[in-house]
Short mmCIF file of C-alpha atoms in Angstrom, two decimals:
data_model
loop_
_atom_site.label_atom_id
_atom_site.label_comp_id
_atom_site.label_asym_id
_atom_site.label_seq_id
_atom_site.Cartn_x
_atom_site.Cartn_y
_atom_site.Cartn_z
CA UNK A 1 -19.05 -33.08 23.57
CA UNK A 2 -21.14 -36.29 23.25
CA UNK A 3 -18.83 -37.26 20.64
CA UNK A 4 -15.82 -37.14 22.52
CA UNK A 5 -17.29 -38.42 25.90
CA UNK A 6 -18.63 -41.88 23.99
CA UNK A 7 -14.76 -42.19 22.60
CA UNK A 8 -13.56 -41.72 25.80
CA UNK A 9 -16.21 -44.75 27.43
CA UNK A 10 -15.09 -46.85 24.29
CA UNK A 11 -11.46 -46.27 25.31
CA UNK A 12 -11.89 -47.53 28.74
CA UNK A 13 -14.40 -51.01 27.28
CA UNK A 14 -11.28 -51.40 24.98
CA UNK A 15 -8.90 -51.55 28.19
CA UNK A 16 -11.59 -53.81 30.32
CA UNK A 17 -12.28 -55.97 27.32
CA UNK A 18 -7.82 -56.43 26.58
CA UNK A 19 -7.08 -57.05 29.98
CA UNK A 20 -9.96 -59.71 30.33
CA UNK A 21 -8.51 -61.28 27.39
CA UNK A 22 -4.56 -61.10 28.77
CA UNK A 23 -6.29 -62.52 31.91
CA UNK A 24 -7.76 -65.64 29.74
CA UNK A 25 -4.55 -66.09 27.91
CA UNK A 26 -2.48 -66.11 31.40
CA UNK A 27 -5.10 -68.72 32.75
CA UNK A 28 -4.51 -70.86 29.45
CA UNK A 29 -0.91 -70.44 30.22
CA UNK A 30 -0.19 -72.28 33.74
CA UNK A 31 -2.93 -74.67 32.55
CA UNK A 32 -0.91 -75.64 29.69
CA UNK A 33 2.20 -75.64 32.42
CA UNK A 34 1.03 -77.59 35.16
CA UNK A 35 -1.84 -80.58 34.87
CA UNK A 36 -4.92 -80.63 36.66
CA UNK A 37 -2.82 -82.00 39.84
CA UNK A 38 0.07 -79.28 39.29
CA UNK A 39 2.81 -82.46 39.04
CA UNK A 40 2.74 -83.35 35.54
CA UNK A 41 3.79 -80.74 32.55
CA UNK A 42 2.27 -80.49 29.51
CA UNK A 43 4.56 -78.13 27.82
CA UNK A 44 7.18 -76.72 30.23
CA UNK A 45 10.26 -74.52 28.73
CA UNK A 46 12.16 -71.54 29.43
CA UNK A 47 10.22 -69.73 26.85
CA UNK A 48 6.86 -70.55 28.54
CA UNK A 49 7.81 -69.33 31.65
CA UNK A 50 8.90 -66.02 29.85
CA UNK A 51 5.26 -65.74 28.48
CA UNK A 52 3.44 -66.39 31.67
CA UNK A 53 5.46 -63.70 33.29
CA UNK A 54 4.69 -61.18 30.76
CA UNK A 55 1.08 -62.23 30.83
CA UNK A 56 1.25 -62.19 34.76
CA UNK A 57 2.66 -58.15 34.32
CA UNK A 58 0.09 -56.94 31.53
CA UNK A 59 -3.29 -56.94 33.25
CA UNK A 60 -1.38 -54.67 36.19
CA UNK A 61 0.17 -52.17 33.08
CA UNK A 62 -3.29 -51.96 31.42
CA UNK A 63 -4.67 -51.80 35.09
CA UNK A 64 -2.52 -48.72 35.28
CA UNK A 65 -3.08 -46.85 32.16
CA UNK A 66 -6.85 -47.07 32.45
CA UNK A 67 -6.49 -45.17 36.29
CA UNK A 68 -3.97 -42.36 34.15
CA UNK A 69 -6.25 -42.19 31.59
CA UNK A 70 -9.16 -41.22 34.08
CA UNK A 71 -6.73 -39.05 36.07
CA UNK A 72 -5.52 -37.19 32.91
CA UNK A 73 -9.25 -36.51 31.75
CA UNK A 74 -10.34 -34.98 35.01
CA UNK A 75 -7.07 -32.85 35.50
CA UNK A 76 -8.15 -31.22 31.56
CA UNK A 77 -11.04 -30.44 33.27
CA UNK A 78 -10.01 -28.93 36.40
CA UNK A 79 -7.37 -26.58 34.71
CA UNK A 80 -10.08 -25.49 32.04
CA UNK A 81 -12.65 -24.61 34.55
CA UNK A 82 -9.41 -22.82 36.26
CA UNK A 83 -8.16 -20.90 33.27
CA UNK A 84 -12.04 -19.58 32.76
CA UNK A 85 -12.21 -18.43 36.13
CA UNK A 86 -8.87 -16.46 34.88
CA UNK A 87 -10.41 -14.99 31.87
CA UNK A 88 -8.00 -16.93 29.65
CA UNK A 89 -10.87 -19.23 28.08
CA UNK A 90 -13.76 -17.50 26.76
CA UNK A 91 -17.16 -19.02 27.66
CA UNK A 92 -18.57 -21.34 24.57
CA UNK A 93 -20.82 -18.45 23.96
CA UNK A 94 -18.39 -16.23 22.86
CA UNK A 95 -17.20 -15.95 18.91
CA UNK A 96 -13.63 -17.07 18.98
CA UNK A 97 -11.41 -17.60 16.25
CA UNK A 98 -10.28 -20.60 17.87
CA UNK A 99 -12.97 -23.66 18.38
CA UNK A 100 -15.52 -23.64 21.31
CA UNK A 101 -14.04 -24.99 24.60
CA UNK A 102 -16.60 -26.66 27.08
CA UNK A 103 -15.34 -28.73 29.89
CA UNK A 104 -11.86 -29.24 27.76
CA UNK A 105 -13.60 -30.49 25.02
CA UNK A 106 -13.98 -29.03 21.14
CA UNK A 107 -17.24 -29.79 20.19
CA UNK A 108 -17.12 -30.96 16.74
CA UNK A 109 -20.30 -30.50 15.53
CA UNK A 110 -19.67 -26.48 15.83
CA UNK A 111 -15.93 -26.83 14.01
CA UNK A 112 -18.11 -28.43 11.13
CA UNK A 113 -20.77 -25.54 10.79
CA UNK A 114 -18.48 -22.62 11.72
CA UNK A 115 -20.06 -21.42 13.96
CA UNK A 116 -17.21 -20.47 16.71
CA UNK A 117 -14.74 -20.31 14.49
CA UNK A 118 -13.17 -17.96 11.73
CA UNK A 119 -11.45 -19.50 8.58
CA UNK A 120 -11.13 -16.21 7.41
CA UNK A 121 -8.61 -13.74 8.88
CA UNK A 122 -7.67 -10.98 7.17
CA UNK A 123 -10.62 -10.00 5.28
CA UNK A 124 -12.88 -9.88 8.84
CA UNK A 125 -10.37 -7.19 9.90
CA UNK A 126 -11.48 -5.10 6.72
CA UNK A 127 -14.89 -5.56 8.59
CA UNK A 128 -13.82 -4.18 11.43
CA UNK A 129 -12.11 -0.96 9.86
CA UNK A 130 -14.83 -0.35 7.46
CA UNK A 131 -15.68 3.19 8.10
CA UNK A 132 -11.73 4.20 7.44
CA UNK A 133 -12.37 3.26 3.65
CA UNK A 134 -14.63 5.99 3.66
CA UNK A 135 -13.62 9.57 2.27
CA UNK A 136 -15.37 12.79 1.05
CA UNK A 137 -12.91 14.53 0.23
CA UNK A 138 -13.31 13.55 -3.72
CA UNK A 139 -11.96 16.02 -6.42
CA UNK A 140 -15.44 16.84 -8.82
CA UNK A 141 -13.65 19.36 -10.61
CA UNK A 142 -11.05 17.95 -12.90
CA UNK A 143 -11.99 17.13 -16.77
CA UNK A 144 -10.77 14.23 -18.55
CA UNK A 145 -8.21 16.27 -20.82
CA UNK A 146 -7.14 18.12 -17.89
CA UNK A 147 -6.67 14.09 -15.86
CA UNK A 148 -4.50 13.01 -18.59
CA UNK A 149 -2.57 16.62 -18.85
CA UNK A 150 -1.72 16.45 -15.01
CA UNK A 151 -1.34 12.70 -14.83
CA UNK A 152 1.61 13.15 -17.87
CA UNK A 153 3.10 15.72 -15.64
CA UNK A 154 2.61 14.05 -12.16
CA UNK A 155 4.24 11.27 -13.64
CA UNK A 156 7.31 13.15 -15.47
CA UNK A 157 7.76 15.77 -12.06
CA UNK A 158 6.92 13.03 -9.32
CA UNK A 159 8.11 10.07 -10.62
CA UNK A 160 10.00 10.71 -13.68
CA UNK A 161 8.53 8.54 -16.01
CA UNK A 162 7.86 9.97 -19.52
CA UNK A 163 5.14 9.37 -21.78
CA UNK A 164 3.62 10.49 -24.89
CA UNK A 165 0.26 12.35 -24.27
CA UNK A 166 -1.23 10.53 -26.67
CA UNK A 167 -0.30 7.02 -24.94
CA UNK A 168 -1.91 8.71 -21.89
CA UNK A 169 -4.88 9.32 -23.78
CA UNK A 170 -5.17 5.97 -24.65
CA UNK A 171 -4.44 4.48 -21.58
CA UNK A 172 -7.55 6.73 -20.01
CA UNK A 173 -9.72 6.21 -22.96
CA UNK A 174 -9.15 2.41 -22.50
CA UNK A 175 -9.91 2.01 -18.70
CA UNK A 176 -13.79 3.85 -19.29
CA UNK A 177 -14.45 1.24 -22.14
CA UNK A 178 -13.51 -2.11 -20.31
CA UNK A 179 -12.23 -2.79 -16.84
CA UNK A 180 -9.41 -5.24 -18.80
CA UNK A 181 -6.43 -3.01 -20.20
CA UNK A 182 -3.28 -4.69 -21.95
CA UNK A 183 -0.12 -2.95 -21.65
CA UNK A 184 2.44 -4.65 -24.57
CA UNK A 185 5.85 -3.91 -25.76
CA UNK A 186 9.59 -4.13 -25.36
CA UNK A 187 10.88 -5.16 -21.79
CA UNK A 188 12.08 -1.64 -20.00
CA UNK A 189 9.25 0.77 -21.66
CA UNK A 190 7.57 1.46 -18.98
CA UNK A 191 4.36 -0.86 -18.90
CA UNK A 192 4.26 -1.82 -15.03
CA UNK A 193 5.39 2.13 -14.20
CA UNK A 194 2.54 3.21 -16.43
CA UNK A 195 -0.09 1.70 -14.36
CA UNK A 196 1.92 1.91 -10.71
CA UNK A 197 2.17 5.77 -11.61
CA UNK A 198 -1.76 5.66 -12.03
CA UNK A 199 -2.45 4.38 -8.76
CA UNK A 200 0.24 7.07 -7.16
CA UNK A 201 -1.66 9.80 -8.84
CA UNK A 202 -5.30 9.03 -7.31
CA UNK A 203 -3.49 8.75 -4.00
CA UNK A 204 -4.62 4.51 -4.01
CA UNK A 205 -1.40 2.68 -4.23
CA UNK A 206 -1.79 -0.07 -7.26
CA UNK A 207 -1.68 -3.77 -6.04
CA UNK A 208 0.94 -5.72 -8.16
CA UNK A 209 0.10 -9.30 -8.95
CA UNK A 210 3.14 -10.91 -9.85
CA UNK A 211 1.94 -13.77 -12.18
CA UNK A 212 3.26 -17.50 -11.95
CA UNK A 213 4.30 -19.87 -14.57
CA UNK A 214 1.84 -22.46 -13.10
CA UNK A 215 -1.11 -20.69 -12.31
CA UNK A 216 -4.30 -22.56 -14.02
CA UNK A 217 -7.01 -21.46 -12.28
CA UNK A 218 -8.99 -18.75 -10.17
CA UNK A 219 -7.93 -20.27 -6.48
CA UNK A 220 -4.40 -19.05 -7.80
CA UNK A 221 -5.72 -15.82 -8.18
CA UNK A 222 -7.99 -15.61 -5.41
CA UNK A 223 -6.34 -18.08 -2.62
CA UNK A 224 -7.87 -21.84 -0.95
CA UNK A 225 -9.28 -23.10 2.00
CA UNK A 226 -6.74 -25.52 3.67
CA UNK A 227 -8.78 -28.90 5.25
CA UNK A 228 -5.49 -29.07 7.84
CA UNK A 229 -5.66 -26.11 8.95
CA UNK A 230 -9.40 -25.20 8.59
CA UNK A 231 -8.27 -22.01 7.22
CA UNK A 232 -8.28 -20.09 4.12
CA UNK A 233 -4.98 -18.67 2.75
CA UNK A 234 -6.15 -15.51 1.40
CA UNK A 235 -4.26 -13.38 -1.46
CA UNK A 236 -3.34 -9.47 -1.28
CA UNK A 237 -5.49 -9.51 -4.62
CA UNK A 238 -8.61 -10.86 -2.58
CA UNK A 239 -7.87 -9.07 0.40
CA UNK A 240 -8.15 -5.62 -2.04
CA UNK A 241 -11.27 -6.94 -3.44
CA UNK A 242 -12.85 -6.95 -0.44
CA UNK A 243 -11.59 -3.59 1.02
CA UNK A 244 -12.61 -2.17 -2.64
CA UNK A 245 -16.37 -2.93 -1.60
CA UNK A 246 -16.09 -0.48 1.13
CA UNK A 247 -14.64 2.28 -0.59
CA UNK A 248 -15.52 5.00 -3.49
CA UNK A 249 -12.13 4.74 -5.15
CA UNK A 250 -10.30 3.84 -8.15
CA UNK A 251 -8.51 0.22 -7.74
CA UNK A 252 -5.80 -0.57 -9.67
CA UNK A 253 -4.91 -4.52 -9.99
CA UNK A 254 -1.55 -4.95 -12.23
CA UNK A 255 -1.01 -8.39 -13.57
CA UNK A 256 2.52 -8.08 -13.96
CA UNK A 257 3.66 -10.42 -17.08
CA UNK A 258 0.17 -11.94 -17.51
CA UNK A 259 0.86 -14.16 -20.52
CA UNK A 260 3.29 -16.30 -18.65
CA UNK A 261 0.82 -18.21 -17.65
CA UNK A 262 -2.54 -18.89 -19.84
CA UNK A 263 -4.61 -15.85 -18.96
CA UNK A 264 -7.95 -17.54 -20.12
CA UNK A 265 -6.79 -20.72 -17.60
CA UNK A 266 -6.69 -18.63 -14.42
CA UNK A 267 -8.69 -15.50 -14.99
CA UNK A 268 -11.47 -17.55 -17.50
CA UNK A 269 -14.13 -16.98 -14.45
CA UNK A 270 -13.20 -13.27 -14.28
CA UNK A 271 -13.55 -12.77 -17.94
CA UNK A 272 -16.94 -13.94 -17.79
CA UNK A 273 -18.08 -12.02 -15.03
CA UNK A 274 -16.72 -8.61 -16.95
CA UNK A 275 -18.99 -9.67 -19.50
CA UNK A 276 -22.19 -9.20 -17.37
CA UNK A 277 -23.82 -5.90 -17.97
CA UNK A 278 -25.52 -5.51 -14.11
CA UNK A 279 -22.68 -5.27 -11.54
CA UNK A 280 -24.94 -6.40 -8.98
CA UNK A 281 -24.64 -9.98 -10.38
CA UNK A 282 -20.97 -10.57 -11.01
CA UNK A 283 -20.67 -12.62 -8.09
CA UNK A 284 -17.38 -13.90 -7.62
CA UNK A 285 -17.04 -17.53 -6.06
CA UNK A 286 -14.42 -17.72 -3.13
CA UNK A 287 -15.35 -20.79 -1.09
CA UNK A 288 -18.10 -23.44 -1.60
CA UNK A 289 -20.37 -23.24 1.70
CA UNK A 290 -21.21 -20.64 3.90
CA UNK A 291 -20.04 -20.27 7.53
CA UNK A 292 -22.17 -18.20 10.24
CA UNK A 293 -18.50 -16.44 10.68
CA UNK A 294 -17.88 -15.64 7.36
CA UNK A 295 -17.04 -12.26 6.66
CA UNK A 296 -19.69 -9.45 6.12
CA UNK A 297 -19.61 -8.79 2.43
CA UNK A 298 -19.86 -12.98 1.53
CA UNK A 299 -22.85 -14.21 0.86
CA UNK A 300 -23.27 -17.94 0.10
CA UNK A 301 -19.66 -18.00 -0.49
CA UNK A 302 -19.74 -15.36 -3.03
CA UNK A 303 -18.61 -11.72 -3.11
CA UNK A 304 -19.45 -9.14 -5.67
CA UNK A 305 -16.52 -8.23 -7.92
CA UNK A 306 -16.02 -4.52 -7.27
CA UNK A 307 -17.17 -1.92 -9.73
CA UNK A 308 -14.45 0.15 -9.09
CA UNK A 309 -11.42 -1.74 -9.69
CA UNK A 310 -9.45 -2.22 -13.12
CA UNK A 311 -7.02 -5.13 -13.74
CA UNK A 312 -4.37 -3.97 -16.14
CA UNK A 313 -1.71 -7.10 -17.15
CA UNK A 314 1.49 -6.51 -18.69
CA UNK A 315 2.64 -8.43 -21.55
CA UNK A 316 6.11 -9.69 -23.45
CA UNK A 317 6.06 -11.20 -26.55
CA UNK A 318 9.13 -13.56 -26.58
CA UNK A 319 9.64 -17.52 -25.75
CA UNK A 320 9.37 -17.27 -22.24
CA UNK A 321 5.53 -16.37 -23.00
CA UNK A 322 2.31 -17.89 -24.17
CA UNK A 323 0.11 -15.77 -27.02
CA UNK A 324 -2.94 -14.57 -25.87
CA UNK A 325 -5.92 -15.58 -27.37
CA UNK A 326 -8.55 -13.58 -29.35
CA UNK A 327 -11.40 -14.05 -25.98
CA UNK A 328 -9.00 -11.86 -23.99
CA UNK A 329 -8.37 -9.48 -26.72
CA UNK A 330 -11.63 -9.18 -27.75
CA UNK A 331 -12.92 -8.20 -24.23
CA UNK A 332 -9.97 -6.05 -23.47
CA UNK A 333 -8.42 -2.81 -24.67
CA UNK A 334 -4.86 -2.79 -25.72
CA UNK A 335 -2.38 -0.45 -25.62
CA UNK A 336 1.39 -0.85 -27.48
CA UNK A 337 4.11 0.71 -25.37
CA UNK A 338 6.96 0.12 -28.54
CA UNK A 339 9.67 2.85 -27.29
CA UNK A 340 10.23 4.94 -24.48
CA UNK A 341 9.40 8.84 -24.61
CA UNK A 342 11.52 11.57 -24.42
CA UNK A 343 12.00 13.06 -21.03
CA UNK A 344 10.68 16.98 -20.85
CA UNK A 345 10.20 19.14 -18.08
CA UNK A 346 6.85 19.17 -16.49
CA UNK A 347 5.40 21.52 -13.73
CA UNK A 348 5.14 20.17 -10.31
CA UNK A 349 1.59 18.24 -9.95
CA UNK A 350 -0.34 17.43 -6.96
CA UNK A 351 -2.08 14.08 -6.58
CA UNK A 352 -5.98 14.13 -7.54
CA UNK A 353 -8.39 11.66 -5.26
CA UNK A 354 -11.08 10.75 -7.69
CA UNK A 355 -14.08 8.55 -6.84
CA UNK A 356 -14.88 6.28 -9.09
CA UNK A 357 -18.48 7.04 -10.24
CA UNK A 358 -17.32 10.50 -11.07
CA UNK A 359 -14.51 9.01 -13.86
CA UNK A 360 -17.97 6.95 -15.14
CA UNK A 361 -19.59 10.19 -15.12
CA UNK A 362 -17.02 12.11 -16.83
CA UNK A 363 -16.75 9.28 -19.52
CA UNK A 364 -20.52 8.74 -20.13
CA UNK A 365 -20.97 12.69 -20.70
CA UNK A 366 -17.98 12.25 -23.46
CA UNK A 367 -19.91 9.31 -24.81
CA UNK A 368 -23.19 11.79 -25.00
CA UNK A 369 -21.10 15.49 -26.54
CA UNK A 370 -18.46 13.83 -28.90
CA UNK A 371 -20.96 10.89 -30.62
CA UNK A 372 -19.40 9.25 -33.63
CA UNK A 373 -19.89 11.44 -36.31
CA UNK A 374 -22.16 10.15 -39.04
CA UNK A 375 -19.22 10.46 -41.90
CA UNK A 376 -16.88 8.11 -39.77
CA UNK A 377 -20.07 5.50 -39.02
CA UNK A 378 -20.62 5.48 -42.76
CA UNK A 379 -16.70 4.67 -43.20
CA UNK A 380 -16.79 2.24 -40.91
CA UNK A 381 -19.67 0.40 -42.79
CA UNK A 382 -17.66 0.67 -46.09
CA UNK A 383 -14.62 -0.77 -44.06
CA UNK A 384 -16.47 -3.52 -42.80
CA UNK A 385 -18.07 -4.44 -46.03
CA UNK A 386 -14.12 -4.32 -47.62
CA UNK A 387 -12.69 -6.69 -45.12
CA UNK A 388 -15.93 -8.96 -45.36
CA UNK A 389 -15.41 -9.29 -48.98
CA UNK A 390 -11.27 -9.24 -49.20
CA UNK A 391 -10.27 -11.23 -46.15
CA UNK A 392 -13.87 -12.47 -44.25
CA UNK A 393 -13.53 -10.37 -41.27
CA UNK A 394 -15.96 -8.51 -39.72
CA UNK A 395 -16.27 -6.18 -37.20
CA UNK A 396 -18.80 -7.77 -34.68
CA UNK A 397 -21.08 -6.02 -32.20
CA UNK A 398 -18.55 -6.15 -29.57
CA UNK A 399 -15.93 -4.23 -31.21
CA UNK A 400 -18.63 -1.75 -32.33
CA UNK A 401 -19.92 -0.90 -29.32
CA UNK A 402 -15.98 -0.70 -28.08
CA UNK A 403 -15.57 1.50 -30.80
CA UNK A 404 -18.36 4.06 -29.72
CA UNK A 405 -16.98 4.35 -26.56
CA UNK A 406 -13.85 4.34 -26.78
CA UNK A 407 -13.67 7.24 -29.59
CA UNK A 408 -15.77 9.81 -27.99
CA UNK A 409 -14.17 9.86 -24.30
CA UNK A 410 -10.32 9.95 -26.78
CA UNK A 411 -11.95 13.32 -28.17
CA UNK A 412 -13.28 14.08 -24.55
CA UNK A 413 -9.63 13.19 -23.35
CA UNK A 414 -8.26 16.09 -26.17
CA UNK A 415 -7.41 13.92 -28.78
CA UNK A 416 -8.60 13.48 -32.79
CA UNK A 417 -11.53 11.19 -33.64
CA UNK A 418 -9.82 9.57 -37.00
CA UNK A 419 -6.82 9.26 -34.62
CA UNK A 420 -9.04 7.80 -32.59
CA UNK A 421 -10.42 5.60 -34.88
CA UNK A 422 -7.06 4.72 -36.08
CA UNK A 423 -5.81 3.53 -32.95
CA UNK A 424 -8.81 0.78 -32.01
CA UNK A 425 -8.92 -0.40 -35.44
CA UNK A 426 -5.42 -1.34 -35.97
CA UNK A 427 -5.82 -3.41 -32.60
CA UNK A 428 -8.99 -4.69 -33.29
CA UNK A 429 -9.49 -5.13 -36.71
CA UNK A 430 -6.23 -5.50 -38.22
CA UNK A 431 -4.59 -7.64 -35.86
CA UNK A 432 -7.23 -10.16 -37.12
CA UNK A 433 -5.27 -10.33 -40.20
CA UNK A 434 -2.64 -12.13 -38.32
CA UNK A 435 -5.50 -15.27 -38.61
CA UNK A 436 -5.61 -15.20 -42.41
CA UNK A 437 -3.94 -16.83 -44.81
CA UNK A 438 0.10 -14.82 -45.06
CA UNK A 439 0.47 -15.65 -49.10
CA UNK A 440 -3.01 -13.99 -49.58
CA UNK A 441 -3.02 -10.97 -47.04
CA UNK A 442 0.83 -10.24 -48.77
CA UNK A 443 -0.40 -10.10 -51.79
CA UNK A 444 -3.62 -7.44 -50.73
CA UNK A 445 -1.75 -5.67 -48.59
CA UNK A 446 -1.13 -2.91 -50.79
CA UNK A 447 -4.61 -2.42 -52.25
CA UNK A 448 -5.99 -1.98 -48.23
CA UNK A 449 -3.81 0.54 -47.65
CA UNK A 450 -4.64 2.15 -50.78
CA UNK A 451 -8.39 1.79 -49.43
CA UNK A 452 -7.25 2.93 -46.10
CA UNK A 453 -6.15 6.44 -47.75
CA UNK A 454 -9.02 6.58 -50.28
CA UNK A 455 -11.57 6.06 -47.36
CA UNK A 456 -9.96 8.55 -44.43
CA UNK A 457 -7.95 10.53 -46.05
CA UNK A 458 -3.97 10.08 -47.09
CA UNK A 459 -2.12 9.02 -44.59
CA UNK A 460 -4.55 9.69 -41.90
CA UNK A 461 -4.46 5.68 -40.81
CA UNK A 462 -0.58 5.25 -40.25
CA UNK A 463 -0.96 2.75 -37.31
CA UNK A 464 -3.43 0.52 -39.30
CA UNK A 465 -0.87 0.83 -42.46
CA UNK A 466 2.02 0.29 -40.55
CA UNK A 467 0.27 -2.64 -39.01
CA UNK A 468 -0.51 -4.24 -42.41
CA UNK A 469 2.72 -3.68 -44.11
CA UNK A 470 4.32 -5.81 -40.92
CA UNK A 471 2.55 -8.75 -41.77
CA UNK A 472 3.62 -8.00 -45.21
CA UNK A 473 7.08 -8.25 -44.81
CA UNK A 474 6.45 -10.86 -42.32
CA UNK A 475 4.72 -12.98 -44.76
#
């Protein structure tokens, strides 16, 4: 208020001081018209007389405008005082989302601090309806091979969209090992459905991120603060963020077409938050400062990034699209939707609501009964040791530790553990081979499949042969 009442007695001082000056100018004018005696003429011409008169009117029209300007100010003040006797002003103690009115002034010392008012809008109604994101009525019975059994068939009965059990396997497998899954293929086999079914299923409708060709970074992701406005423009994506910190749920974030833009440009700061191993200190960066009205769950500008949510992107491989680069496959889990599945008739399924620390649960016991069986560990080793030698790959500790998880909770989800086995490798190992040299990995291409059957068993690796014998004939 200071602020604006010193403008306002600088305003006037300008007025005084330009009317003073008009004043001096007119008085410089007839002197210049008339001599000391008023006979003689200095300068005398039509034009001067033009200029005196307009001199002679401008100290009465700044005269004027200072007496509005005083009106106007103390009318402001009589219809605020007015309107707050109405109720339609809230006292300057009030939070408001609009700035703090006192005596028809905002006070801009509270705009800059936030302290009156909210640059946030939706996610401070999430606040507000906190206690509706709360539910006990969780299923604790279900199994994981029984989840992917009546997922298949909610999704065939419900929805009718088909898929192989085994894809469904892999798809549930996938989301207890990372929280990044990659859905590939052809266009029209069902990648976006796959994960939209998911979301129908545990009664938590999937949020669909349609991806932009120029999206480079996080704020695309996330939203921005506007410095017009004094608001920031929040995305559905953030908004579900937030409301997944109040709930027990499964969230489902689809990246639809995710390689259209560089996904290590615009989800690079995600990536290397999913990379921290204590939830508590993935804290995501939304704005730079901290208001006092900033919503509940910010701190500092930061919010956590929720433990129960999953971002699954779909990809195309064609010219439209950029490749996506080993740091996004290494830290996700791929799954290759190649053809669509035959449609069968499944059983009328119910919906199952399933809190998210019971799937962790139900994976980490997997993890504990179906352990990698010494036999494949030592198979593993001999594998590594091959590729080492043959091509200079290696598996890594990442993909290792993938590898334990991820095999155990496919046996826990009713599947094989060399099909298992077979399934991660050719995505994680094999696909490295895409790196090497094409003369050299055509011409051993042969003798690691031979290896391949000598080590597991004939045949028992067809998605790791099949994947080898591509670049082959692609060579």
């Amino acid at each position: 208020m200071k602020k604006k009442s010193k403008k306002f007695k600088f305003k006037i001082a300008a007025l005084v001081l330009l009317t003073l000056i008009v004043a001096g100018l007119l008085g410089l004018s007839a002197w210049l018209y008339y001599d000391g005696g008023g006979n003689t003429t200095i300068v005398r011409s039509d034009t001067t007389v033009l200029i005196i008169i307009l001199l002679a009117i401008l100290p009465v029209f700044l005269f004027v405008l200072a007496i509005a300007s005083l009106v106007g100010k103390n009318s402001v003040k009589a219809s605020v005082i007015a309107l707050r006797g109405a109720g339609a002003v809230k006292p300057a103690t009030e939070k408001s989302e609009t700035p703090t009115v006192e005596n028809g002034e905002t006070t801009e010392d509270e705009e800059e601090d936030g302290e009156n008012i909210k640059r946030f809008c939706l996610l401070p109604e999430i606040d507000e309806r906190a206690e509706s994101y709360k539910r006990d009525d969780y299923d604790e019975t279900i199994t994981l091979e029984k989840l992917c059994s009546e997922f298949r068939n909610f999704a065939a009965s419900e929805l009718k969209l088909y898929y192989d059990i085994s894809d469904i396997r892999r798809f549930i497998a996938g989301l207890a090992v990372t929280k990044i899954i990659i859905l590939q293929g052809m266009s029209g086999t069902g990648k976006t459905s796959l994960a939209y079914a998911f979301g129908q299923f545990l009664e938590n409708t999937s949020t669909v991120i349609p991806v932009q060709p120029m999206w480079k970074e996080r704020t695309d992701l996330l939203g921005y603060y506007n410095e017009f406005t004094k608001r920031f423009n929040e995305t559905d994506l953030l908004v579900k963020m937030y409301e997944a910190l109040y709930s027990r749920d499964i969230y489902i974030t689809v990246l639809d077409e995710m390689n259209i833009a560089r996904v290590e440009y615009y989800f690079a700061e995600f990536l290397s938050l999913l990379e921290l191993p204590n939830e508590k200190e993935r804290l995501l960066t939304v704005v730079s400062d901290e208001w006092a009205t900033d919503p509940v769950k910010m701190k500092e500008g930061k919010i956590n990034l929720p433990p129960n949510m999953w971002f699954i992107g779909t990809a195309n491989n064609d010219d439209s699209t950029f490749a996506i680069s080993d740091k996004v496959y290494d830290r996700a889990m791929v799954l290759n939707l190649d053809k669509k599945s035959e449609p069968f008739k499944a059983p009328r399924t119910p919906r199952r609501h399933i809190e998210a620390e019971y799937f962790k649960k139900l994976t980490a016991e997997a993890e504990k009964e179906y352990v990698l069986t010494k036999r494949n560990e030592k198979r593993l080793e001999m594998l590594d040791k091959y590729l080492i030698e043959h091509f200079h790959i290696t598996f890594g500790n990442r993909i290792m530790k993938q590898i334990r998880s991820y095999v155990p909770i496919f046996v826990g989800c009713g599947g094989e553990e060399v099909a298992a086995l077979d399934d991660i490798l050719s995505k994680k190992i094999m696909r490295k081979l895409e790196m090497q040299n094409p003369v050299h990995v055509k011409r051993s291409a042969d003798d690691l499949c031979e290896y391949l059957d000598e080590l597991f068993g004939d045949d028992a690796m067809p998605l790791c042969k099949e994947y080898v014998l591509r670049l082959k004939n692609n060579a």
